[in-house]
CSV table of C-alpha atoms and ligand atoms in Angstrom, one decimal:
chain,number,residue,atom,x,y,z
A,55,MET,CA,27.5,44.9,-62.8
A,56,ILE,CA,27.1,41.7,-61.0
A,57,ILE,CA,30.3,40.7,-59.7
A,58,LEU,CA,31.5,37.0,-57.7
A,59,VAL,CA,33.9,37.5,-55.2
A,60,LEU,CA,35.9,34.5,-54.6
A,61,ASN,CA,38.3,34.0,-51.4
A,62,CYS,CA,39.9,30.8,-51.9
A,63,GLY,CA,41.9,29.0,-49.4
A,64,SER,CA,44.0,25.7,-49.5
A,65,SER,CA,40.6,23.6,-48.5
A,66,SER,CA,37.7,26.0,-48.5
A,67,LEU,CA,36.3,29.3,-50.7
A,68,LYS,CA,34.3,31.8,-49.2
A,69,TYR,CA,32.0,33.7,-51.9
A,70,GLN,CA,29.9,37.0,-52.3
A,71,VAL,CA,27.3,38.1,-55.1
A,72,LEU,CA,27.2,41.6,-55.1
A,73,ASP,CA,25.3,43.7,-57.8
A,74,MET,CA,27.3,46.7,-58.1
A,75,LYS,CA,24.9,49.5,-59.4
A,76,SER,CA,27.7,52.1,-58.4
A,77,GLU,CA,30.6,52.1,-55.9
A,78,ASN,CA,28.1,53.1,-53.3
A,79,ASP,CA,25.1,51.8,-54.6
A,80,TYR,CA,25.3,48.2,-54.1
A,81,SER,CA,23.3,44.9,-52.9
A,82,LEU,CA,24.3,41.6,-51.7
A,83,LEU,CA,22.9,39.0,-53.5
A,84,ALA,CA,24.1,35.8,-51.8
A,85,LYS,CA,27.3,34.7,-50.1
A,86,GLY,CA,28.5,31.3,-48.6
A,87,LEU,CA,31.2,29.1,-47.7
A,88,VAL,CA,32.7,25.6,-49.4
A,89,GLU,CA,34.7,23.6,-46.5
A,90,ARG,CA,36.9,20.5,-46.5
A,91,ILE,CA,37.5,20.6,-50.4
A,92,GLY,CA,39.7,17.5,-51.2
A,93,GLY,CA,38.3,15.7,-48.0
A,94,THR,CA,36.1,12.9,-48.3
A,95,MET,CA,33.1,14.9,-47.6
A,96,GLY,CA,32.7,18.6,-47.9
A,97,ILE,CA,30.0,21.1,-46.7
A,98,LEU,CA,28.4,24.2,-48.7
A,99,ASN,CA,26.9,26.6,-46.8
A,100,HIS,CA,24.7,29.0,-48.9
A,101,GLN,CA,22.7,32.4,-47.9
A,102,VAL,CA,20.5,34.5,-49.3
A,103,PRO,CA,19.7,37.5,-47.6
A,104,ASP,CA,16.0,37.0,-45.9
A,105,ARG,CA,15.8,33.3,-47.1
A,106,GLU,CA,16.8,30.3,-44.8
A,107,LYS,CA,20.3,29.1,-44.8
A,108,TYR,CA,20.9,26.3,-46.9
A,109,SER,CA,23.3,23.7,-46.5
A,110,VAL,CA,24.3,20.1,-48.0
A,111,GLU,CA,27.2,17.8,-47.5
A,112,LYS,CA,28.6,16.3,-50.7
A,113,PRO,CA,32.3,15.6,-52.0
A,114,VAL,CA,34.2,18.4,-53.4
A,115,PRO,CA,37.1,16.8,-54.6
A,116,ASP,CA,38.7,20.0,-56.0
A,117,HIS,CA,38.3,23.9,-56.3
A,118,THR,CA,36.9,23.6,-59.8
A,119,ALA,CA,34.1,21.1,-58.4
A,120,GLY,CA,33.6,23.7,-55.7
A,121,ILE,CA,33.1,26.6,-57.7
A,122,SER,CA,31.1,24.5,-60.2
A,123,TYR,CA,29.0,24.0,-57.2
A,124,VAL,CA,28.4,27.4,-56.2
A,125,LEU,CA,27.9,28.2,-59.6
A,126,GLU,CA,24.9,25.5,-59.6
A,127,MET,CA,23.4,27.0,-56.7
A,128,LEU,CA,23.5,30.7,-57.6
A,129,THR,CA,21.4,29.6,-61.0
A,130,ASP,CA,19.3,27.0,-59.1
A,131,LYS,CA,15.6,27.6,-59.6
A,132,LYS,CA,14.7,27.4,-55.8
A,133,LEU,CA,18.1,28.3,-54.1
A,134,GLY,CA,19.4,30.4,-56.7
A,135,VAL,CA,19.5,34.5,-57.3
A,136,LEU,CA,20.8,34.6,-61.1
A,137,SER,CA,18.8,33.5,-63.8
A,138,SER,CA,22.0,32.1,-65.6
A,139,LEU,CA,25.5,32.3,-65.7
A,140,LYS,CA,25.9,35.1,-68.2
A,141,ASP,CA,24.2,37.5,-65.3
A,142,ILE,CA,27.7,37.4,-64.0
A,143,ASP,CA,29.9,40.3,-65.5
A,144,ALA,CA,32.9,39.5,-63.7
A,145,VAL,CA,35.1,37.9,-61.1
A,146,GLY,CA,36.9,39.2,-58.5
A,147,HIS,CA,39.4,37.2,-56.3
A,148,ARG,CA,41.0,37.9,-53.1
A,149,VAL,CA,45.3,37.3,-53.3
A,150,ALA,CA,46.9,37.0,-50.7
A,151,HIS,CA,50.4,38.1,-51.8
A,152,GLY,CA,51.5,40.2,-54.7
A,153,GLY,CA,55.1,40.8,-53.9
A,154,GLU,CA,56.4,43.6,-55.4
A,155,TYR,CA,54.7,43.2,-58.6
A,156,PHE,CA,51.6,44.5,-57.9
A,157,PHE,CA,50.7,47.8,-56.5
A,158,ARG,CA,47.1,47.9,-57.1
A,159,SER,CA,44.4,45.6,-58.3
A,160,THR,CA,44.9,44.4,-61.7
A,161,ALA,CA,43.0,42.5,-64.7
A,162,ILE,CA,43.9,38.9,-64.7
A,163,ASP,CA,45.6,37.7,-67.8
A,164,ASP,CA,48.8,35.2,-68.6
A,165,LYS,CA,51.2,37.9,-67.0
A,166,ALA,CA,49.4,38.2,-64.1
A,167,ILE,CA,49.0,34.9,-63.5
A,168,ALA,CA,52.9,34.4,-63.8
A,169,ASN,CA,53.5,37.3,-61.4
A,170,ILE,CA,51.1,35.7,-58.8
A,171,GLU,CA,52.9,32.5,-59.3
A,172,LYS,CA,56.2,33.9,-58.6
A,173,CYS,CA,54.5,34.9,-55.2
A,174,CYS,CA,54.0,31.4,-54.4
A,175,GLU,CA,56.8,31.2,-52.5
A,176,LEU,CA,56.2,34.1,-50.3
A,177,ALA,CA,52.7,32.6,-49.4
A,178,PRO,CA,53.0,28.7,-49.9
A,179,LEU,CA,50.0,28.4,-47.9
A,180,HIS,CA,47.5,31.1,-49.8
A,181,ASN,CA,48.7,32.2,-53.2
A,182,PRO,CA,48.7,28.4,-54.8
A,183,ALA,CA,45.0,28.2,-53.6
A,184,ASN,CA,43.9,31.7,-55.0
A,185,LEU,CA,45.5,30.5,-58.1
A,186,LEU,CA,43.3,26.9,-58.3
A,187,GLY,CA,40.5,29.5,-58.0
A,188,ILE,CA,41.3,31.7,-60.9
A,189,ARG,CA,42.2,28.5,-62.8
A,190,ALA,CA,39.0,26.9,-62.1
A,191,VAL,CA,37.1,30.1,-63.1
A,192,GLN,CA,38.8,29.9,-66.2
A,193,SER,CA,38.2,26.7,-67.1
A,194,LEU,CA,34.1,27.1,-65.8
A,195,MET,CA,33.9,30.6,-67.5
A,196,PRO,CA,36.3,31.0,-70.1
A,197,GLU,CA,35.1,34.6,-71.3
A,198,ILE,CA,34.5,36.0,-68.0
A,199,PRO,CA,36.8,39.0,-67.1
A,200,GLN,CA,38.6,38.3,-63.9
A,201,VAL,CA,40.6,40.7,-61.3
A,202,ALA,CA,42.9,40.3,-58.6
A,203,VAL,CA,42.8,42.1,-55.4
A,204,PHE,CA,45.9,41.9,-53.6
A,205,ASP,CA,46.3,41.8,-49.5
A,206,THR,CA,49.8,43.3,-49.9
A,207,SER,CA,49.4,46.0,-52.6
A,208,PHE,CA,48.2,48.9,-50.4
A,209,HIS,CA,51.4,48.3,-48.3
A,210,GLN,CA,54.0,48.8,-51.4
A,211,THR,CA,53.7,52.9,-50.9
A,212,MET,CA,56.1,51.9,-47.6
A,213,PRO,CA,59.4,53.5,-47.5
A,214,ASP,CA,62.6,51.1,-48.0
A,215,TYR,CA,63.6,52.1,-44.4
A,216,ALA,CA,60.2,51.1,-43.1
A,217,TYR,CA,59.9,47.8,-45.4
A,218,MET,CA,63.4,46.5,-45.1
A,219,TYR,CA,64.8,44.1,-42.6
A,220,ALA,CA,68.6,44.6,-41.4
A,221,ILE,CA,69.7,41.3,-42.5
A,222,PRO,CA,72.5,40.8,-45.1
A,223,TYR,CA,71.1,42.9,-48.2
A,224,GLU,CA,71.7,39.9,-50.6
A,225,TYR,CA,68.8,38.0,-48.9
A,226,TYR,CA,66.6,40.8,-50.2
A,227,GLN,CA,67.8,40.4,-53.6
A,228,LYS,CA,68.0,37.0,-53.5
A,229,TYR,CA,64.6,35.9,-52.2
A,230,LYS,CA,62.7,39.3,-51.7
A,231,ILE,CA,62.9,39.3,-48.0
A,232,ARG,CA,61.2,42.4,-46.7
A,233,ARG,CA,58.1,43.4,-44.7
A,234,TYR,CA,55.1,43.5,-47.0
A,235,GLY,CA,52.0,43.7,-44.8
A,236,PHE,CA,48.6,42.3,-45.0
A,237,HIS,CA,45.0,43.3,-44.7
A,238,GLY,CA,45.6,46.1,-47.4
A,239,THR,CA,42.2,46.1,-48.3
A,240,SER,CA,41.0,46.3,-45.1
A,241,HIS,CA,43.1,49.0,-44.0
A,242,LYS,CA,42.5,50.9,-47.0
A,243,PHE,CA,38.9,50.8,-46.9
A,244,VAL,CA,38.4,51.7,-43.4
A,245,ALA,CA,40.8,54.8,-43.5
A,246,GLN,CA,38.4,56.0,-46.1
A,247,LYS,CA,35.2,54.9,-44.7
A,248,ALA,CA,36.5,56.8,-41.3
A,249,CYS,CA,37.5,59.7,-43.1
A,250,ASP,CA,33.9,60.1,-44.8
A,251,PHE,CA,32.7,59.3,-41.6
A,252,VAL,CA,34.1,62.0,-39.5
A,253,GLY,CA,34.5,64.4,-42.6
A,254,MET,CA,38.3,64.5,-42.6
A,255,ASP,CA,40.1,64.9,-45.9
A,256,ILE,CA,41.9,61.9,-46.3
A,257,ASN,CA,44.9,63.3,-48.3
A,258,ASN,CA,45.7,65.9,-45.5
A,259,SER,CA,45.6,63.3,-42.8
A,260,LYS,CA,47.3,61.0,-40.3
A,261,ILE,CA,45.5,58.1,-39.3
A,262,VAL,CA,46.1,55.0,-37.3
A,263,THR,CA,44.0,52.0,-38.7
A,264,CYS,CA,43.9,49.2,-36.2
A,265,HIS,CA,42.3,45.9,-38.0
A,266,LEU,CA,41.9,43.7,-34.9
A,267,GLY,CA,40.6,40.0,-35.2
A,268,ASN,CA,41.9,36.4,-35.8
A,269,GLY,CA,44.6,38.0,-37.2
A,270,SER,CA,45.5,41.6,-36.2
A,271,SER,CA,47.4,44.5,-37.8
A,272,ILE,CA,47.8,48.2,-37.5
A,273,THR,CA,48.9,50.5,-40.3
A,274,ALA,CA,50.2,54.0,-40.4
A,275,VAL,CA,48.1,55.8,-43.2
A,276,LYS,CA,49.5,58.9,-44.0
A,277,ASN,CA,47.7,61.3,-46.6
A,278,GLY,CA,46.0,57.8,-47.8
A,279,ARG,CA,49.1,56.1,-48.1
A,280,SER,CA,50.5,53.1,-46.2
A,281,ILE,CA,53.8,54.1,-44.7
A,282,ASP,CA,54.1,51.2,-42.0
A,283,THR,CA,52.3,48.5,-41.4
A,284,SER,CA,53.1,45.9,-38.3
A,285,MET,CA,52.9,42.8,-40.3
A,286,GLY,CA,55.9,41.7,-42.0
A,287,PHE,CA,57.1,39.1,-44.5
A,288,THR,CA,54.7,36.7,-43.1
A,289,PRO,CA,51.5,37.7,-41.2
A,290,MET,CA,53.3,36.5,-38.3
A,291,GLU,CA,54.9,39.7,-37.2
A,292,GLY,CA,53.3,42.5,-35.2
A,293,LEU,CA,50.5,42.1,-32.1
A,294,VAL,CA,49.7,39.2,-30.7
A,295,MET,CA,47.2,37.4,-32.6
A,296,GLY,CA,44.6,34.7,-31.9
A,297,THR,CA,47.3,31.8,-32.4
A,298,ARG,CA,49.9,34.2,-33.8
A,299,SER,CA,52.8,35.1,-31.5
A,300,GLY,CA,53.3,38.7,-33.0
A,301,THR,CA,56.7,40.2,-33.1
A,302,LEU,CA,59.4,38.4,-31.0
A,303,ASP,CA,63.1,38.2,-30.9
A,304,ALA,CA,64.3,35.7,-33.6
A,305,GLY,CA,66.9,34.5,-30.9
A,306,VAL,CA,63.7,32.8,-29.4
A,307,VAL,CA,63.6,30.9,-32.7
A,308,THR,CA,66.7,29.3,-32.6
A,309,PHE,CA,66.9,28.6,-29.0
A,310,LEU,CA,63.7,26.9,-28.7
A,311,ALA,CA,64.4,25.1,-31.8
A,312,GLU,CA,67.7,23.4,-30.1
A,313,LYS,CA,66.2,23.0,-26.6
A,314,GLU,CA,63.2,21.4,-28.2
A,315,ASN,CA,64.6,19.9,-31.0
A,316,LEU,CA,62.1,21.1,-33.5
A,317,THR,CA,62.3,21.3,-37.5
A,318,THR,CA,61.6,24.3,-39.2
A,319,SER,CA,57.9,23.3,-39.7
A,320,GLU,CA,57.1,22.4,-36.1
A,321,ILE,CA,58.5,26.0,-35.2
A,322,ASN,CA,56.5,27.3,-37.8
A,323,ALA,CA,53.3,25.5,-36.5
A,324,LEU,CA,54.1,26.5,-32.9
A,325,LEU,CA,54.2,30.1,-33.6
A,326,ASN,CA,51.6,30.7,-36.1
A,327,LYS,CA,48.9,28.1,-34.5
A,328,LYS,CA,49.9,27.5,-30.8
A,329,SER,CA,50.7,31.0,-29.7
A,330,GLY,CA,49.1,34.4,-29.4
A,331,LEU,CA,45.9,34.6,-27.1
A,332,LEU,CA,45.7,30.9,-27.2
A,333,GLY,CA,49.1,30.1,-26.1
A,334,ILE,CA,49.3,32.7,-23.3
A,335,SER,CA,45.7,32.1,-22.0
A,336,GLN,CA,45.9,28.3,-22.5
A,337,ILE,CA,42.3,28.5,-23.0
A,338,SER,CA,41.2,30.0,-26.4
A,339,SER,CA,42.2,32.1,-29.3
A,340,ASP,CA,38.8,33.5,-29.4
A,341,MET,CA,38.7,37.3,-27.9
A,342,ARG,CA,35.3,36.1,-26.4
A,343,ASP,CA,36.5,33.4,-24.3
A,344,ILE,CA,39.6,35.3,-23.5
A,345,GLU,CA,37.3,38.4,-22.3
A,346,SER,CA,34.9,36.1,-20.0
A,347,GLY,CA,38.3,34.1,-18.7
A,348,ALA,CA,39.9,37.2,-17.5
A,349,GLY,CA,36.6,38.4,-16.2
A,350,SER,CA,36.1,35.4,-14.1
A,351,GLY,CA,39.5,35.6,-12.5
A,352,ASN,CA,41.8,33.5,-15.0
A,353,ALA,CA,45.1,35.3,-14.5
A,354,ASN,CA,46.5,33.7,-18.1
A,355,ALA,CA,43.5,35.1,-19.9
A,356,ALA,CA,43.9,38.4,-18.4
A,357,LEU,CA,48.0,38.6,-19.1
A,358,ALA,CA,46.8,37.6,-22.7
A,359,GLN,CA,44.6,40.4,-23.2
A,360,GLU,CA,47.0,43.0,-21.4
A,361,MET,CA,49.4,41.9,-23.7
A,362,LEU,CA,47.3,42.8,-26.7
A,363,PHE,CA,46.1,45.8,-25.1
A,364,TYR,CA,49.6,47.0,-24.6
A,365,GLY,CA,50.7,46.2,-28.1
A,366,ILE,CA,48.2,48.4,-29.6
A,367,ARG,CA,49.2,51.3,-27.5
A,368,LYS,CA,52.7,50.7,-28.4
A,369,TYR,CA,51.7,50.8,-32.1
A,370,ILE,CA,49.6,53.7,-31.8
A,371,GLY,CA,52.1,55.9,-30.1
A,372,SER,CA,55.1,54.7,-32.4
A,373,TYR,CA,53.0,55.3,-35.8
A,374,ALA,CA,52.1,58.8,-34.2
A,375,ALA,CA,55.7,59.6,-34.0
A,376,ALA,CA,56.5,57.8,-37.2
A,377,MET,CA,54.0,60.4,-39.2
A,378,GLY,CA,54.6,63.3,-37.1
A,379,GLY,CA,51.2,63.7,-35.5
A,380,LEU,CA,48.0,62.1,-35.4
A,381,ASP,CA,44.6,62.9,-36.3
A,382,MET,CA,42.5,60.0,-36.1
A,383,PHE,CA,42.6,56.2,-35.3
A,384,VAL,CA,40.2,53.6,-36.6
A,385,PHE,CA,39.2,50.4,-34.9
A,386,THR,CA,38.0,47.5,-37.2
A,387,GLY,CA,37.6,43.7,-37.4
A,388,GLY,CA,36.0,41.3,-35.3
A,389,ILE,CA,37.3,42.6,-31.9
A,390,GLY,CA,38.0,46.3,-33.3
A,391,GLU,CA,34.5,46.5,-34.0
A,392,ASN,CA,32.7,44.7,-31.2
A,393,SER,CA,35.1,44.2,-28.3
A,394,SER,CA,34.4,47.2,-26.1
A,395,VAL,CA,37.0,46.5,-23.4
A,396,THR,CA,39.7,46.2,-26.3
A,397,ARG,CA,39.0,49.7,-27.4
A,398,GLU,CA,39.1,51.2,-23.9
A,399,GLN,CA,42.1,49.3,-22.8
A,400,ALA,CA,43.9,50.3,-26.1
A,401,CYS,CA,43.1,54.0,-25.4
A,402,GLU,CA,44.2,54.1,-22.0
A,403,GLY,CA,46.9,56.3,-21.1
A,404,LEU,CA,47.0,58.2,-24.6
A,405,GLU,CA,45.7,61.4,-23.3
A,406,PHE,CA,49.2,62.6,-23.9
A,407,LEU,CA,48.7,62.6,-27.5
A,408,GLY,CA,45.2,64.5,-27.3
A,409,VAL,CA,42.9,61.6,-27.1
A,410,HIS,CA,40.0,61.8,-25.0
A,411,PHE,CA,37.8,59.0,-25.1
A,412,ASP,CA,33.8,58.3,-24.3
A,413,LYS,CA,33.5,55.3,-22.3
A,414,ASP,CA,30.0,55.7,-22.5
A,415,ILE,CA,29.5,55.4,-26.0
A,416,ASN,CA,32.1,52.8,-26.3
A,417,ARG,CA,30.5,50.5,-23.7
A,418,ALA,CA,26.9,51.0,-25.5
A,419,THR,CA,28.2,50.4,-29.2
A,420,ARG,CA,29.1,47.3,-30.9
A,421,GLY,CA,29.1,46.3,-34.7
A,422,LYS,CA,28.6,49.5,-35.8
A,423,ASP,CA,30.2,52.9,-37.1
A,424,VAL,CA,30.4,54.9,-34.2
A,425,LEU,CA,32.8,58.1,-32.9
A,426,LEU,CA,34.3,57.0,-29.7
A,427,SER,CA,36.1,60.3,-29.2
A,428,THR,CA,34.7,63.5,-27.0
A,429,SER,CA,33.8,66.8,-28.9
A,430,SER,CA,36.9,68.1,-27.2
A,431,SER,CA,39.5,65.3,-28.4
A,432,LYS,CA,42.2,66.6,-30.4
A,433,VAL,CA,42.7,63.1,-32.0
A,434,LYS,CA,39.4,61.2,-33.4
A,435,VAL,CA,38.9,57.7,-32.2
A,436,VAL,CA,36.2,56.2,-34.7
A,437,ALA,CA,35.2,52.0,-34.9
A,438,VAL,CA,33.8,51.4,-38.5
A,439,THR,CA,33.0,47.9,-39.7
A,440,THR,CA,35.2,46.7,-42.6
A,441,ASN,CA,33.9,44.9,-46.0
A,442,GLU,CA,36.9,43.5,-47.8
A,443,GLU,CA,34.4,41.7,-50.4
A,444,LEU,CA,32.9,45.1,-51.2
A,445,VAL,CA,36.5,46.5,-51.8
A,446,ILE,CA,37.0,43.5,-54.4
A,447,ALA,CA,34.1,44.3,-55.9
A,448,ARG,CA,34.6,48.0,-56.6
A,449,ASP,CA,37.9,47.4,-57.9
A,450,THR,CA,36.7,44.6,-60.2
A,451,MET,CA,34.0,46.6,-61.4
A,452,ASN,CA,36.5,49.7,-62.0
A,453,ILE,CA,38.8,47.8,-63.8
A,454,VAL,CA,36.4,45.7,-66.0
A,455,LYS,CA,34.5,49.1,-66.9
A,456,ASN,CA,37.8,50.9,-67.7
A,457,LYS,CA,39.1,48.3,-69.8
B,791,AMP,P1,37.6,38.5,-37.4
B,791,AMP,O1,39.1,37.4,-37.5
B,791,AMP,O2,37.5,39.4,-37.8
B,791,AMP,O3,36.4,37.5,-37.9
B,791,AMP,O4,37.6,38.5,-35.8
B,791,AMP,C1,37.5,37.7,-35.1
B,791,AMP,C2,37.8,37.9,-33.5
B,791,AMP,O5,36.7,38.7,-33.2
B,791,AMP,C3,37.4,36.8,-32.6
B,791,AMP,O6,38.8,36.7,-31.5
B,791,AMP,C4,36.2,36.9,-31.9
B,791,AMP,O7,36.4,36.4,-30.5
B,791,AMP,C5,36.4,38.7,-31.9
B,791,AMP,N1,34.9,38.9,-31.5
B,791,AMP,C6,34.1,38.6,-32.4
B,791,AMP,N2,32.8,39.5,-31.5
B,791,AMP,C7,33.5,39.7,-30.3
B,791,AMP,C8,32.5,40.4,-29.3
B,791,AMP,N3,31.2,40.9,-29.1
B,791,AMP,N4,33.3,40.5,-28.4
B,791,AMP,C9,34.9,40.4,-28.1
B,791,AMP,N5,35.3,39.8,-29.3
B,791,AMP,C10,34.7,39.5,-30.3
């Protein structure tokens, strides 16, 4: 089954085409990125394994035009990988927010679209863009089955005492203000992958998954279900991230707004785009720059990374307490898969939980699935690569097959 996976942002869209023979037997046919949609000049990057990258600039007025160019490239005689559009069996979309409507991935029909629309106010930057992608496919390929896979749905198993904020209950009723959590496809995928990797039964396990990238979140996965997660009503809560502040006292927001005379959108930009590693280090939001800055004596870069390491440790400890124990924790995402310094420092001092970390293996490994704990460690520590597109393709295949 050939699946087109789409991840539409407000001015960009990422795509992958996967040939899914089964859940575990698949191949990537092509992938790419269209950027600056709606600007005067768009950029299309198209990549086919073992072929040279193709890149072109042309105006891309909207998402329909962007997807239409992608479909042209996929079926182009020279650049393409498909003989015709009929080869595509289904389209899977990454959708940011499913609110309380979606506990799992779903086939896209009018009702699903209406509910995704209702979640737009919860994710005003992302859901409208996801809907543009869904509608563009409807207009370009009206017969094709489409599936939505949500960043939030894995976390819908959290108990109310974990997802509620202690503000007047009426705001939950009125606006659905609560913790939702994000990166759900990644947390679900890496929890299962790590279990398979070490031979653990996910249905009888207490796992903490650490997705550490530009955006970072940590999830407590008990018996395969998310019971708590660090991101909240928006992806701003939790760990120090590339440019997001992570958790802070809401009193800081009102204090800053008054002192600096900031509007709500200025505060929003400050906490989402100018904070985190970038805000503290004052050099970069990129962990590689932070590491080299800290290595060459930049005190602010060193502080930024220490804040991240400390935050990871605190979450691991608190989620071990929340689950009543810990069998394994998992690193993934650009930082989790590649930064041996982060992994080592995040494990520092966790011996009391039964963590014995193999520093040599850790330093020698990057970008691969690896067991990082020693054979005597009570708690297993692993790093595994995540693959959100594969989860979307799998869910799409299963939903379309079962319809
Ligand atoms: P992601 O959002 O998952 O793509 O992750 C991006 C983050 O991963 C950025 O902060 C990168 O600096 C970080 N990253 C990627 N490769 C490395 C590396 N080799 N060492 C440290 N951080 C890395």
